[in-house]
Amino acid sequence: MFLACAFFTSQSDRFLSGSNFSLILQQVMVVGVVAIGQTLVILTAGIDLSCGMLMAIGSIVMTKLAVDSEMNPYLAILCGLLVSTAFGFLNGALITRVKLPPFIVTLGTLNIAFAITQIYSKSQTISALPEALEYFGRTFRVGQTAVTYGTVLMLIMYLIAWFVLRDTAPGRHVYALGNNAEATRLMGIDTARMLLIVYTLAGLVYGIAGLLLVARTGVGDPQAGQTDNLDSITAVVLGGTSLFGGRGNILGTLLGALIVGVFRNGLTLMGVASVYQILITGILVILAVATDQLSRRKG
């Protein structure tokens, strides 16, 4: 990341400015939260392609209920979180009960959630939001940098996830499940129940990311979330979590999210089109996975 920062600084004087660092943090807070849920799933040797759409559908539900239906905004937020969580539960149920591969299940729910989002919102952006939905987009200053309350929430979520994965039995079971599911089952751990909990929690996390997205942009956008599956997987893999499961560090994911944010921001300042940014992100994923595969072979 330091090399990337040095390169982008040489290309643009604005890169190291306080205002630009504030922008990076605002961009990272959404994909950073999505990457928490993605990390939990990948640690179990799974994958979640639906994460961006579960974030989007949660954000659309809460904004549409709050604006069009004039529902209490806090209740609308709760409804949005419940919808994202329900989709996460559906992912887990199909994987554990029907024994479908995570790739196929989450690819299917990605398309289902996208279609429902478009139908429910009539493909229209929802604006004029109540203050409660924009709270986490508010900022306070730390020196020359404006930090959003959403960034603080993201950091708190990382600390909670770090503690749970490192210091609790369920957290250790997640790692064990990713290392060897059959051995974990023979130890007396209900692996199906554990997977169901992981995917359900991931859905809740994506819903929270949807709330942060709404707070950052000030609108409910039915087109949102279409690149977050790639960005979150990139953050997880760059952070050192193995796509083969059982190995990784949630704080590494935070570093990976910052790397993604730095690359996206630096490329934008250089005038690189978004389609080429996606191309570069894809290359980063392939390189990171190839490195992980080589290290596993040597190990």
Coordinates of C-alpha atoms in Angstrom, one line a residue:
M1 CA 0.0 0.0 0.0
F2 CA 2.9 2.4 0.8
L3 CA 4.2 1.9 -2.8
A4 CA 0.8 2.6 -4.2
C5 CA 0.5 5.8 -2.0
A6 CA 4.0 6.9 -3.2
F7 CA 3.0 6.3 -6.9
F8 CA -0.3 8.1 -6.7
T9 CA 1.3 11.0 -4.8
S10 CA 3.8 11.4 -7.7
Q11 CA 0.9 11.5 -10.1
S12 CA -1.3 14.0 -8.2
D13 CA -0.6 16.6 -5.6
R14 CA -4.1 16.2 -4.2
F15 CA -3.6 12.6 -3.2
L16 CA -2.1 13.3 0.3
S17 CA -4.5 16.2 1.1
G18 CA -6.7 16.0 4.1
S19 CA -9.8 16.3 2.0
N20 CA -8.8 13.4 -0.2
F21 CA -8.0 11.2 2.8
S22 CA -11.5 12.0 4.1
L23 CA -12.9 10.9 0.7
I24 CA -10.9 7.6 0.8
L25 CA -12.3 6.9 4.3
Q26 CA -15.9 7.6 3.2
Q27 CA -15.4 5.3 0.2
V28 CA -13.8 2.5 2.3
M29 CA -16.5 2.5 5.1
V30 CA -19.1 0.8 2.8
V31 CA -16.9 -1.8 1.2
G32 CA -15.1 -2.2 4.5
V33 CA -18.3 -3.3 6.2
V34 CA -19.3 -5.5 3.3
A35 CA -15.9 -7.2 3.6
I36 CA -16.5 -8.1 7.2
G37 CA -19.4 -10.3 6.1
Q38 CA -17.4 -11.7 3.2
T39 CA -14.5 -12.6 5.5
L40 CA -16.8 -14.6 7.7
V41 CA -18.1 -16.5 4.7
I42 CA -14.7 -17.1 3.1
L43 CA -13.2 -18.3 6.4
T44 CA -15.7 -21.2 6.2
A45 CA -14.4 -22.0 2.6
G46 CA -17.5 -20.4 1.1
I47 CA -18.0 -17.4 -1.1
D48 CA -20.8 -14.8 -1.2
L49 CA -21.5 -13.2 -4.6
S50 CA -24.8 -11.7 -3.4
C51 CA -23.2 -9.3 -0.9
G52 CA -23.6 -6.1 -3.0
M53 CA -27.2 -6.8 -3.9
L54 CA -28.1 -7.7 -0.3
M55 CA -26.7 -4.3 0.7
A56 CA -28.6 -2.6 -2.1
I57 CA -32.0 -4.3 -1.3
G58 CA -31.6 -3.4 2.4
S59 CA -30.9 0.2 1.5
I60 CA -33.8 0.5 -0.9
V61 CA -36.3 -1.1 1.6
M62 CA -35.3 1.3 4.4
T63 CA -35.3 4.4 2.1
K64 CA -38.6 3.6 0.3
L65 CA -40.4 2.8 3.5
A66 CA -39.2 6.0 5.2
V67 CA -39.9 8.3 2.3
D68 CA -42.8 6.9 0.2
S69 CA -44.6 5.1 3.1
E70 CA -43.7 7.8 5.7
M71 CA -42.8 5.0 8.1
N72 CA -40.9 5.9 11.3
P73 CA -37.3 6.1 10.0
Y74 CA -35.9 3.9 12.7
L75 CA -38.5 1.2 12.0
A76 CA -37.7 1.6 8.3
I77 CA -34.0 1.0 9.0
L78 CA -35.0 -2.1 11.0
C79 CA -37.1 -3.4 8.1
G80 CA -34.2 -3.0 5.7
L81 CA -31.8 -4.8 8.0
L82 CA -34.3 -7.6 8.4
V83 CA -34.7 -8.0 4.7
S84 CA -30.9 -8.3 4.1
T85 CA -30.6 -10.7 7.1
A86 CA -33.5 -12.8 5.7
F87 CA -31.6 -13.2 2.4
G88 CA -28.5 -14.2 4.3
F89 CA -30.5 -16.8 6.1
L90 CA -31.9 -18.0 2.7
N91 CA -28.3 -18.4 1.5
G92 CA -27.3 -20.4 4.5
A93 CA -30.5 -22.6 4.4
L94 CA -30.0 -23.5 0.8
I95 CA -26.3 -24.3 1.4
T96 CA -26.8 -26.4 4.5
R97 CA -30.2 -28.0 4.0
V98 CA -30.4 -28.4 0.2
K99 CA -26.6 -28.9 0.0
L100 CA -26.1 -26.5 -2.9
P101 CA -22.7 -25.0 -3.6
P102 CA -22.2 -21.4 -2.1
F103 CA -21.2 -20.1 -5.5
I104 CA -24.4 -21.2 -7.2
V105 CA -26.7 -20.2 -4.3
T106 CA -25.3 -16.7 -3.9
L107 CA -25.2 -16.2 -7.6
G108 CA -28.9 -17.0 -7.7
T109 CA -29.8 -14.7 -4.7
L110 CA -27.7 -12.0 -6.3
N111 CA -30.1 -12.0 -9.3
I112 CA -33.2 -12.4 -7.2
A113 CA -32.3 -9.5 -4.9
F114 CA -31.4 -7.3 -7.9
A115 CA -34.7 -8.0 -9.6
I116 CA -36.7 -7.4 -6.5
T117 CA -34.8 -4.2 -5.9
Q118 CA -35.6 -2.9 -9.4
I119 CA -39.3 -3.9 -9.2
Y120 CA -39.8 -2.5 -5.7
S121 CA -38.1 0.8 -6.5
K122 CA -39.3 1.0 -10.1
S123 CA -35.6 1.6 -10.9
Q124 CA -36.0 5.1 -9.4
T125 CA -33.5 6.8 -7.0
I126 CA -35.1 7.7 -3.7
S127 CA -34.1 11.1 -2.3
A128 CA -35.3 13.6 0.3
L129 CA -34.4 11.2 3.2
P130 CA -35.1 11.8 6.8
E131 CA -32.1 12.8 9.0
A132 CA -32.0 9.4 10.8
L133 CA -31.0 7.7 7.6
E134 CA -28.2 10.2 7.0
Y135 CA -26.7 10.3 10.5
F136 CA -23.7 8.0 9.8
G137 CA -22.8 10.3 6.9
R138 CA -22.2 13.2 9.3
T139 CA -18.6 14.2 10.0
F140 CA -16.4 15.4 12.8
R141 CA -12.8 16.7 12.3
V142 CA -9.6 15.0 13.4
G143 CA -6.9 17.5 12.5
Q144 CA -7.4 18.3 8.8
T145 CA -9.4 15.2 8.1
A146 CA -13.2 15.0 8.2
V147 CA -14.2 11.6 9.6
T148 CA -17.8 10.2 9.3
Y149 CA -19.6 8.5 12.1
G150 CA -20.0 5.7 9.6
T151 CA -16.2 5.2 9.6
V152 CA -16.3 5.0 13.4
L153 CA -19.1 2.4 13.2
M154 CA -17.0 0.4 10.7
L155 CA -14.0 0.4 13.0
I156 CA -16.1 -0.7 16.0
M157 CA -17.5 -3.6 13.9
Y158 CA -14.0 -4.7 13.0
L159 CA -13.0 -4.7 16.6
I160 CA -16.0 -6.8 17.6
A161 CA -15.4 -9.2 14.7
W162 CA -11.7 -9.4 15.7
F163 CA -12.5 -10.3 19.3
V164 CA -15.2 -12.8 18.4
L165 CA -13.0 -14.6 15.9
R166 CA -9.9 -14.6 18.1
D167 CA -11.2 -15.1 21.6
T168 CA -14.5 -17.0 21.5
A169 CA -15.4 -20.6 20.8
P170 CA -17.7 -19.8 17.9
G171 CA -14.9 -17.8 16.3
R172 CA -12.5 -20.7 16.6
H173 CA -15.2 -23.0 15.2
V174 CA -15.4 -20.8 12.1
Y175 CA -11.7 -21.3 11.4
A176 CA -12.0 -25.1 12.1
L177 CA -14.9 -25.4 9.7
G178 CA -12.9 -23.8 7.0
N179 CA -9.9 -26.0 7.6
N180 CA -11.7 -29.3 7.7
A181 CA -15.5 -29.5 7.8
E182 CA -15.6 -33.2 8.4
A183 CA -13.1 -33.2 11.3
T184 CA -15.0 -30.3 12.8
R185 CA -18.3 -32.3 12.6
L186 CA -16.6 -35.3 14.3
M187 CA -15.6 -33.0 17.1
G188 CA -19.3 -32.6 17.9
I189 CA -19.8 -29.2 16.4
D190 CA -23.0 -28.7 14.4
T191 CA -21.4 -27.5 11.2
A192 CA -24.7 -26.9 9.4
R193 CA -25.9 -24.7 12.2
M194 CA -22.6 -22.8 12.2
L195 CA -22.8 -22.2 8.5
L196 CA -26.4 -21.0 8.7
I197 CA -25.4 -18.5 11.5
V198 CA -22.4 -17.3 9.4
Y199 CA -24.4 -16.6 6.3
T200 CA -27.3 -15.0 8.3
L201 CA -24.8 -12.7 10.2
A202 CA -23.2 -11.8 6.9
G203 CA -26.7 -10.7 5.6
L204 CA -27.1 -8.5 8.6
V205 CA -23.7 -7.0 8.0
Y206 CA -24.6 -6.3 4.4
G207 CA -27.7 -4.5 5.6
I208 CA -25.6 -2.3 7.9
A209 CA -23.4 -1.5 4.9
G210 CA -26.6 -0.5 3.0
L211 CA -27.4 2.0 5.8
L212 CA -23.9 3.4 5.6
L213 CA -24.2 3.6 1.8
V214 CA -27.5 5.6 2.1
A215 CA -25.8 7.9 4.7
R216 CA -22.8 8.5 2.5
T217 CA -24.7 9.2 -0.8
G218 CA -27.9 10.7 0.6
V219 CA -30.1 8.6 -1.6
G220 CA -31.4 5.1 -2.1
D221 CA -29.9 3.9 -5.3
P222 CA -31.3 0.7 -6.9
Q223 CA -28.2 0.5 -9.1
A224 CA -25.8 0.4 -6.1
G225 CA -23.8 -2.6 -5.1
Q226 CA -22.9 -4.0 -8.5
T227 CA -19.2 -4.0 -7.9
D228 CA -19.1 -4.6 -4.2
N229 CA -18.9 -8.3 -4.5
L230 CA -15.6 -8.0 -6.4
D231 CA -14.3 -5.2 -4.2
S232 CA -15.1 -7.1 -1.0
I233 CA -13.5 -10.3 -2.2
T234 CA -10.5 -8.2 -3.3
A235 CA -10.2 -6.7 0.2
V236 CA -10.5 -10.0 1.9
V237 CA -7.9 -11.7 -0.3
L238 CA -5.5 -8.8 -0.2
G239 CA -5.8 -8.8 3.6
G240 CA -4.4 -12.3 3.7
T241 CA -7.5 -14.5 4.1
S242 CA -7.3 -17.6 2.1
L243 CA -10.1 -18.3 -0.4
F244 CA -9.7 -21.9 0.5
G245 CA -10.9 -21.2 4.0
G246 CA -9.6 -21.6 7.5
R247 CA -6.9 -19.0 7.4
G248 CA -7.0 -15.3 7.7
N249 CA -7.3 -12.2 9.9
I250 CA -10.2 -9.8 10.0
L251 CA -7.9 -6.8 10.6
G252 CA -6.0 -7.8 7.5
T253 CA -9.4 -7.4 5.7
L254 CA -9.5 -3.8 6.9
L255 CA -6.0 -3.2 5.5
G256 CA -7.2 -4.9 2.2
A257 CA -10.2 -2.5 2.1
L258 CA -7.9 0.5 2.5
I259 CA -5.7 -0.8 -0.3
V260 CA -8.8 -1.1 -2.6
G261 CA -9.9 2.4 -1.5
V262 CA -6.4 3.9 -2.2
F263 CA -6.2 2.2 -5.6
R264 CA -9.7 3.4 -6.6
N265 CA -9.1 6.9 -5.4
G266 CA -5.7 7.2 -6.9
L267 CA -6.8 5.9 -10.3
T268 CA -9.8 8.4 -10.2
L269 CA -7.4 11.3 -9.6
M270 CA -5.3 10.1 -12.5
G271 CA -8.5 10.2 -14.7
V272 CA -8.7 6.4 -15.2
A273 CA -12.2 5.4 -16.3
S274 CA -14.2 3.2 -13.9
V275 CA -14.2 0.3 -16.3
Y276 CA -10.4 0.2 -16.2
Q277 CA -10.5 0.4 -12.4
I278 CA -12.7 -2.7 -12.3
L279 CA -10.2 -4.4 -14.7
I280 CA -7.3 -3.5 -12.4
T281 CA -9.2 -4.7 -9.4
G282 CA -9.8 -8.1 -11.1
I283 CA -6.1 -8.4 -11.8
L284 CA -5.3 -7.7 -8.2
V285 CA -7.7 -10.5 -7.1
I286 CA -6.1 -13.0 -9.5
L287 CA -2.6 -12.1 -8.3
A288 CA -3.6 -12.4 -4.6
V289 CA -5.3 -15.7 -5.1
A290 CA -2.3 -17.1 -7.1
T291 CA 0.0 -16.0 -4.4
D292 CA -2.2 -17.7 -1.8
Q293 CA -2.2 -20.9 -3.9
L294 CA 1.6 -20.9 -4.2
S295 CA 2.1 -20.4 -0.5
R296 CA -0.3 -23.3 0.3
R297 CA 1.7 -25.6 -2.1
K298 CA 5.0 -24.6 -0.5
G299 CA 3.4 -25.1 3.0

